[in-house]
mmCIF file of C-alpha atoms in Angstrom:
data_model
loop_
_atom_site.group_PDB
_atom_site.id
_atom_site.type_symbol
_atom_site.label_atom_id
_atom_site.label_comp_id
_atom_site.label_asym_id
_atom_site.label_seq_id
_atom_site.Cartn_x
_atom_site.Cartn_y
_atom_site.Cartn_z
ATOM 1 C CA UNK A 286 73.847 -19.358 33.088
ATOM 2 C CA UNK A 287 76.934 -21.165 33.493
ATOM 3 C CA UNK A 288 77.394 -24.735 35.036
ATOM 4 C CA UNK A 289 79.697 -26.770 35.923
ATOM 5 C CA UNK A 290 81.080 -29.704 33.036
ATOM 6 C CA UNK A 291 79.542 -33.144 33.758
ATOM 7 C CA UNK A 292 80.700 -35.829 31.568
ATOM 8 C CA UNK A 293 77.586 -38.188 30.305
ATOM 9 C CA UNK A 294 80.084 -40.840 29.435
ATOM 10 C CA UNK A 295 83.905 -41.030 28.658
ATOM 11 C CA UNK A 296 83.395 -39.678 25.173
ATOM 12 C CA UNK A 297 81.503 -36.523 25.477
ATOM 13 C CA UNK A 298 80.313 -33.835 27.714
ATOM 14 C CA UNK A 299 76.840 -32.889 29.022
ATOM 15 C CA UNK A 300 74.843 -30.204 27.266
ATOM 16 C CA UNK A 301 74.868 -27.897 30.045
ATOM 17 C CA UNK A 302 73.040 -25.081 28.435
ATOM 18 C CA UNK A 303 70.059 -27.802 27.644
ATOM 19 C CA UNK A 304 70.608 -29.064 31.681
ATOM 20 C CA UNK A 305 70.067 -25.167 33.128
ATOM 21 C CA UNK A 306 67.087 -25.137 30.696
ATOM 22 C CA UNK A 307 65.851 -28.592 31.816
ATOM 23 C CA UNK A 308 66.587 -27.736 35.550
ATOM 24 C CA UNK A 309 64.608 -23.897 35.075
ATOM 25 C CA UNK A 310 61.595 -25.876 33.518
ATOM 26 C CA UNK A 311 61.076 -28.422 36.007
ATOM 27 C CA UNK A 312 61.277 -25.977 39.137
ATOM 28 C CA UNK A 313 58.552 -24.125 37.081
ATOM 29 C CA UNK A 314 56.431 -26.641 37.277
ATOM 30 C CA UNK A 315 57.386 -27.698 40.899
ATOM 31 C CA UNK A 316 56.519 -23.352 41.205
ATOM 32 C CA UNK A 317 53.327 -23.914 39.592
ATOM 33 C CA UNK A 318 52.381 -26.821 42.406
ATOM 34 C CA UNK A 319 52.279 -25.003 44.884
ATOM 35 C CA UNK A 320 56.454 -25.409 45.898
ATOM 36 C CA UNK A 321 58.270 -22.015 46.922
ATOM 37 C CA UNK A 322 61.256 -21.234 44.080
ATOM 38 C CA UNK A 323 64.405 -21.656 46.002
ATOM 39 C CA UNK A 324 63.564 -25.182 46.819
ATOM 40 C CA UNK A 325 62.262 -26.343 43.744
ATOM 41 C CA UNK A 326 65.208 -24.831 41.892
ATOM 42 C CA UNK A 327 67.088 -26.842 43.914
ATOM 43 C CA UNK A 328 65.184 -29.792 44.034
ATOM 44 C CA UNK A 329 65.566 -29.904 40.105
ATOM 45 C CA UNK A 330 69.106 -29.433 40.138
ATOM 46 C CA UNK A 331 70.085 -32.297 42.499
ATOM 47 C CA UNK A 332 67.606 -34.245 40.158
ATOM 48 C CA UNK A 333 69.463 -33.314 36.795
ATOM 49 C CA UNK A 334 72.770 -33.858 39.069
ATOM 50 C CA UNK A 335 75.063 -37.302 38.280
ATOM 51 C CA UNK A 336 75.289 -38.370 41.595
ATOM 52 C CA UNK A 337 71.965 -36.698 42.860
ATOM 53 C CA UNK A 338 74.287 -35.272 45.787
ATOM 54 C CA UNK A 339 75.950 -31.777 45.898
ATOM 55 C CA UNK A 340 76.881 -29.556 48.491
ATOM 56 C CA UNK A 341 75.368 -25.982 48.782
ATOM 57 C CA UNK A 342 78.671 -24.118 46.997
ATOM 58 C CA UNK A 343 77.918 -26.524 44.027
ATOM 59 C CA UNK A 344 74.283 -25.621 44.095
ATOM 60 C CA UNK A 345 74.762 -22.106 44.646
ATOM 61 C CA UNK A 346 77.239 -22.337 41.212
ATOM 62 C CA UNK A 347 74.866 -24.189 39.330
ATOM 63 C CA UNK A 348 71.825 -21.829 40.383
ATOM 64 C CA UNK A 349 74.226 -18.499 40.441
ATOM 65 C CA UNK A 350 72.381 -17.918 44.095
ATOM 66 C CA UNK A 351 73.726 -17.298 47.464
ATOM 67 C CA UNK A 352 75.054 -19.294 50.080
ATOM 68 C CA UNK A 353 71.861 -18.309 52.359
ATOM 69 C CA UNK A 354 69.002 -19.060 49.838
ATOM 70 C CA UNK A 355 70.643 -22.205 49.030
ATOM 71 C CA UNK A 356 70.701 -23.175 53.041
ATOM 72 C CA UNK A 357 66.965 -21.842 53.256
ATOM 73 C CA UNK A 358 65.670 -23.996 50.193
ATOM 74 C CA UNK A 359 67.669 -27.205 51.591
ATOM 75 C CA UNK A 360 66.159 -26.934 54.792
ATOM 76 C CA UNK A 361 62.541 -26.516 53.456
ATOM 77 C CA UNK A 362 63.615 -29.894 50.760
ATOM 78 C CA UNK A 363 64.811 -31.870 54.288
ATOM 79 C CA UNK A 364 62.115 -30.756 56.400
ATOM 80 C CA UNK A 365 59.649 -32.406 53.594
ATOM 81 C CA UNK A 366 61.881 -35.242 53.590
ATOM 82 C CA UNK A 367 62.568 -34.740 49.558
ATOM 83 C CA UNK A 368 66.608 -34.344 50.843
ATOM 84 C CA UNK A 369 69.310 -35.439 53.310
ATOM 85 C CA UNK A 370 71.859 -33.355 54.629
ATOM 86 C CA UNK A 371 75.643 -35.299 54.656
ATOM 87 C CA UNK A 372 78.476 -34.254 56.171
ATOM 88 C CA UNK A 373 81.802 -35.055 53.295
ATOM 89 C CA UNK A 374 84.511 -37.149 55.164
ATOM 90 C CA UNK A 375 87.489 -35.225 57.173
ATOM 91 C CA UNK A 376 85.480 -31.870 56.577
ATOM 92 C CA UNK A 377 82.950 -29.646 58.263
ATOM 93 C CA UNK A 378 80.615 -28.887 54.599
ATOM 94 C CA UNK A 379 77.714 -30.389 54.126
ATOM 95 C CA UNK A 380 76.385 -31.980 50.941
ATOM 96 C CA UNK A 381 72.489 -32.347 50.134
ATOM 97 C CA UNK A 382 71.514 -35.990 48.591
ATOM 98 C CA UNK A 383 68.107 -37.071 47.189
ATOM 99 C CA UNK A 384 66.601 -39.977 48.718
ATOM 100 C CA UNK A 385 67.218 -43.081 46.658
ATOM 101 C CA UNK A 386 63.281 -43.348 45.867
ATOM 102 C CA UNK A 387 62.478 -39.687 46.338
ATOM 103 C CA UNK A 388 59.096 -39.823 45.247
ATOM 104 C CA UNK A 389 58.180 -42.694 47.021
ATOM 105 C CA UNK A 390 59.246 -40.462 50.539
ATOM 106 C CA UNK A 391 57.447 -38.049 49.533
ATOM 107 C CA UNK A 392 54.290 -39.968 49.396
ATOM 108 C CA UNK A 393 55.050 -41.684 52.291
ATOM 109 C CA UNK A 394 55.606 -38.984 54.335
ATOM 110 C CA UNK A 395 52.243 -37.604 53.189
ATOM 111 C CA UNK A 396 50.396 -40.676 55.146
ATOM 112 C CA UNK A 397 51.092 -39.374 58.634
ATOM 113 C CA UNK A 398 49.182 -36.147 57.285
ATOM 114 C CA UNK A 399 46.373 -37.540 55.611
ATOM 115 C CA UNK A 400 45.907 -39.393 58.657
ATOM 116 C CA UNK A 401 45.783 -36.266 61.082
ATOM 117 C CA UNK A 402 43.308 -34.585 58.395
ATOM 118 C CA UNK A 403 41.081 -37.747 58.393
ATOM 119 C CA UNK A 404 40.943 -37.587 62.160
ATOM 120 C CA UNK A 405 40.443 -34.078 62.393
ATOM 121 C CA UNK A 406 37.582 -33.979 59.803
ATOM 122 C CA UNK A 407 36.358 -37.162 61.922
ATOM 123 C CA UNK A 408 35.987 -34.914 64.591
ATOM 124 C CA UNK A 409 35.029 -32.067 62.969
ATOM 125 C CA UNK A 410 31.630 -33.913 62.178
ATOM 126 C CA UNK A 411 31.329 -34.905 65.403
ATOM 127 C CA UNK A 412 31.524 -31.688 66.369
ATOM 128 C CA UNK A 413 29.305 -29.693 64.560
ATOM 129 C CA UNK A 414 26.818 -32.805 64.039
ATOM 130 C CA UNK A 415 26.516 -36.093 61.917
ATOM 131 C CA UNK A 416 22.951 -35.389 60.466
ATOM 132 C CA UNK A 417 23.938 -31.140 59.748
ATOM 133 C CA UNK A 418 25.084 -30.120 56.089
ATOM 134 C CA UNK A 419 28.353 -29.299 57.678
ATOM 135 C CA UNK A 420 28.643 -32.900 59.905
ATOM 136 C CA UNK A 421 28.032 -35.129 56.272
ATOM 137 C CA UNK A 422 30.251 -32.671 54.210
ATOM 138 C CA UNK A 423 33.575 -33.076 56.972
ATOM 139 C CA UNK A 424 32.341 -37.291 57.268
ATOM 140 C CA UNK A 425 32.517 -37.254 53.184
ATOM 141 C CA UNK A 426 36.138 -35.584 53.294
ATOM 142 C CA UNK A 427 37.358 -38.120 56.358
ATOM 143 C CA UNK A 428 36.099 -40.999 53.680
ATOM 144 C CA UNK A 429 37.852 -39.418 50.835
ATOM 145 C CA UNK A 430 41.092 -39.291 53.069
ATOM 146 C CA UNK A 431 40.715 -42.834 54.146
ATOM 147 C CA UNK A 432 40.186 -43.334 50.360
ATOM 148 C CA UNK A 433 42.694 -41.804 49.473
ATOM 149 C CA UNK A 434 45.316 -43.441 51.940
ATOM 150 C CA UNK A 435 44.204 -46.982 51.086
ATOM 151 C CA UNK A 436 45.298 -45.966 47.363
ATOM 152 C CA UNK A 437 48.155 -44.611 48.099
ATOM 153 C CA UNK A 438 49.249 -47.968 49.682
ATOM 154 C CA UNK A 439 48.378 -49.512 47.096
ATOM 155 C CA UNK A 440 49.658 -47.476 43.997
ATOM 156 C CA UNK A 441 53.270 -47.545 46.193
ATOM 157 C CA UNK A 442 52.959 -51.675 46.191
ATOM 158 C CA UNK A 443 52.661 -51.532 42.615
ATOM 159 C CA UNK A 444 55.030 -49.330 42.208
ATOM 160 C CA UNK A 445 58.192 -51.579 43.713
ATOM 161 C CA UNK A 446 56.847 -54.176 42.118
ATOM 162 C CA UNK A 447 56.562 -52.766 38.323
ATOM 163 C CA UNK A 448 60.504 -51.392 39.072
ATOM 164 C CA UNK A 449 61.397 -54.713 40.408
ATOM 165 C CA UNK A 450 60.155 -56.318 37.164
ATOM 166 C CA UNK A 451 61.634 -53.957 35.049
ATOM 167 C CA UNK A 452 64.864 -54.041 36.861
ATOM 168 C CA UNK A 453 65.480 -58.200 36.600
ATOM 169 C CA UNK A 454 63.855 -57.419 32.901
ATOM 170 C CA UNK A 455 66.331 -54.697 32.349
ATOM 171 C CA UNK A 456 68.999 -56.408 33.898
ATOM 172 C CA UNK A 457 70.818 -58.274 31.067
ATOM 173 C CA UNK A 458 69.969 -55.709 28.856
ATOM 174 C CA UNK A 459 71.799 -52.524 31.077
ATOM 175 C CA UNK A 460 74.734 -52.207 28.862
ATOM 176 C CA UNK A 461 73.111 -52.374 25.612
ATOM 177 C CA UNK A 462 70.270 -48.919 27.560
ATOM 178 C CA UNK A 463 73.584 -47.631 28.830
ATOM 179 C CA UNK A 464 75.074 -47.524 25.506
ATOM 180 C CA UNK A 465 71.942 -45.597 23.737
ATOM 181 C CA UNK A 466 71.808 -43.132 26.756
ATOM 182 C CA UNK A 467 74.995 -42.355 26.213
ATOM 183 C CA UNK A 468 75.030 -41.718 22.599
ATOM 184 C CA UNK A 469 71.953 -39.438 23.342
ATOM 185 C CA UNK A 470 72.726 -36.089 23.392
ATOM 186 C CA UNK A 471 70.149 -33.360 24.302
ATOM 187 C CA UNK A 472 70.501 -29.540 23.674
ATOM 188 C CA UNK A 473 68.732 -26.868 25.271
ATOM 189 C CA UNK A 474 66.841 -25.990 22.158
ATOM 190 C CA UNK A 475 65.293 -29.809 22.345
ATOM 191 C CA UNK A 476 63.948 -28.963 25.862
ATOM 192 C CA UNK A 477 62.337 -25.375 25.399
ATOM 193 C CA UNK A 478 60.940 -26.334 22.194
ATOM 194 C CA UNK A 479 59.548 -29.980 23.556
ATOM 195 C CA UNK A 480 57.488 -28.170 26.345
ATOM 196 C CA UNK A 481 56.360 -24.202 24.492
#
């Protein structure tokens, strides 16, 4: 698989053999989840992307896929609000950006759902009876939704706040982290080896 040269810094180029391998793991996993392949292949290569923004004849480079799975698996990543489309400036292509705090729209995203599910199991007992096996079994799932959406809130709180630490923390110190990235090089043997 060939890809496209990133530089990493001024001095030296990106292992591109160890990013393919990289990007092909991580869409496995995304796979394994439950996420179809097209999107999650592409999903992992905006992630392992520089600017985290490419438009679909990049992708479909990077990938060695066709225009049309690449415009299927971008609409399934926007639809699930993991991507935005773009258009580039004085042209009619599109480019495909991750959301600045991906993971955090992702989860976000997932509240107006575990809502509906906690009001449809809500009714659910209702329906078939608060006192029946079935009634207490659909209340307990409504709970755990509510449980879970509570956490959620909560774990996202935390969240912002442990990056804004780290960030002023981090802050002084971005050159000196900049510096070791940089001098950090990865090959693709280091990333099939680290996860067999």
């Amino acid at each position: 698989m060939r890809w496209e040269y990133e530089q990493v810094n001024d001095q030296q180029p990106r292992d591109e053999a160890a990013v393919a391998a990289f990007v092909e793991r991580f869409a496995a996993d995304l796979i394994e989840a439950g996420m179809a392949r097209m999107p999650a292949r592409i999903f992992a290569c905006l992630m392992a992307s520089e600017e985290g923004v490419l438009s679909a004849a990049e992708i479909g480079r990077r990938l060695q896929v066709s225009p049309a799975a690449v415009s299927g698996g971008v609409r399934y990543l926007a639809n699930v609000h993991m991507v935005s489309r773009e258009r580039e400036p004085g042209s009619r292509r599109e480019r495909y950006r991750l959301h600045t705090d991906v993971w955090y729209s992702v989860l976000a995203q997932r509240d107006s759902t575990v809502n509906r599910w906690s009001s449809s199991l809500r009714f659910g007992a209702d329906v078939v009876g608060p006192g029946t096996p079935a009634g207490e079994r659909l209340a307990d799932s409504a709970d755990f939704m509510m449980f879970l959406q509570e956490e959620l809130d909560n774990l996202l709180e935390r969240w912002h706040a442990r990056r804004a630490a780290a960030g002023a923390r981090t802050g002084a110190d971005s050159g000196n982290v900049s510096a070791q990235a940089a001098t950090r090089q990865v090959t693709s043997k280091d990333v099939t080896s680290k996860y067999e």
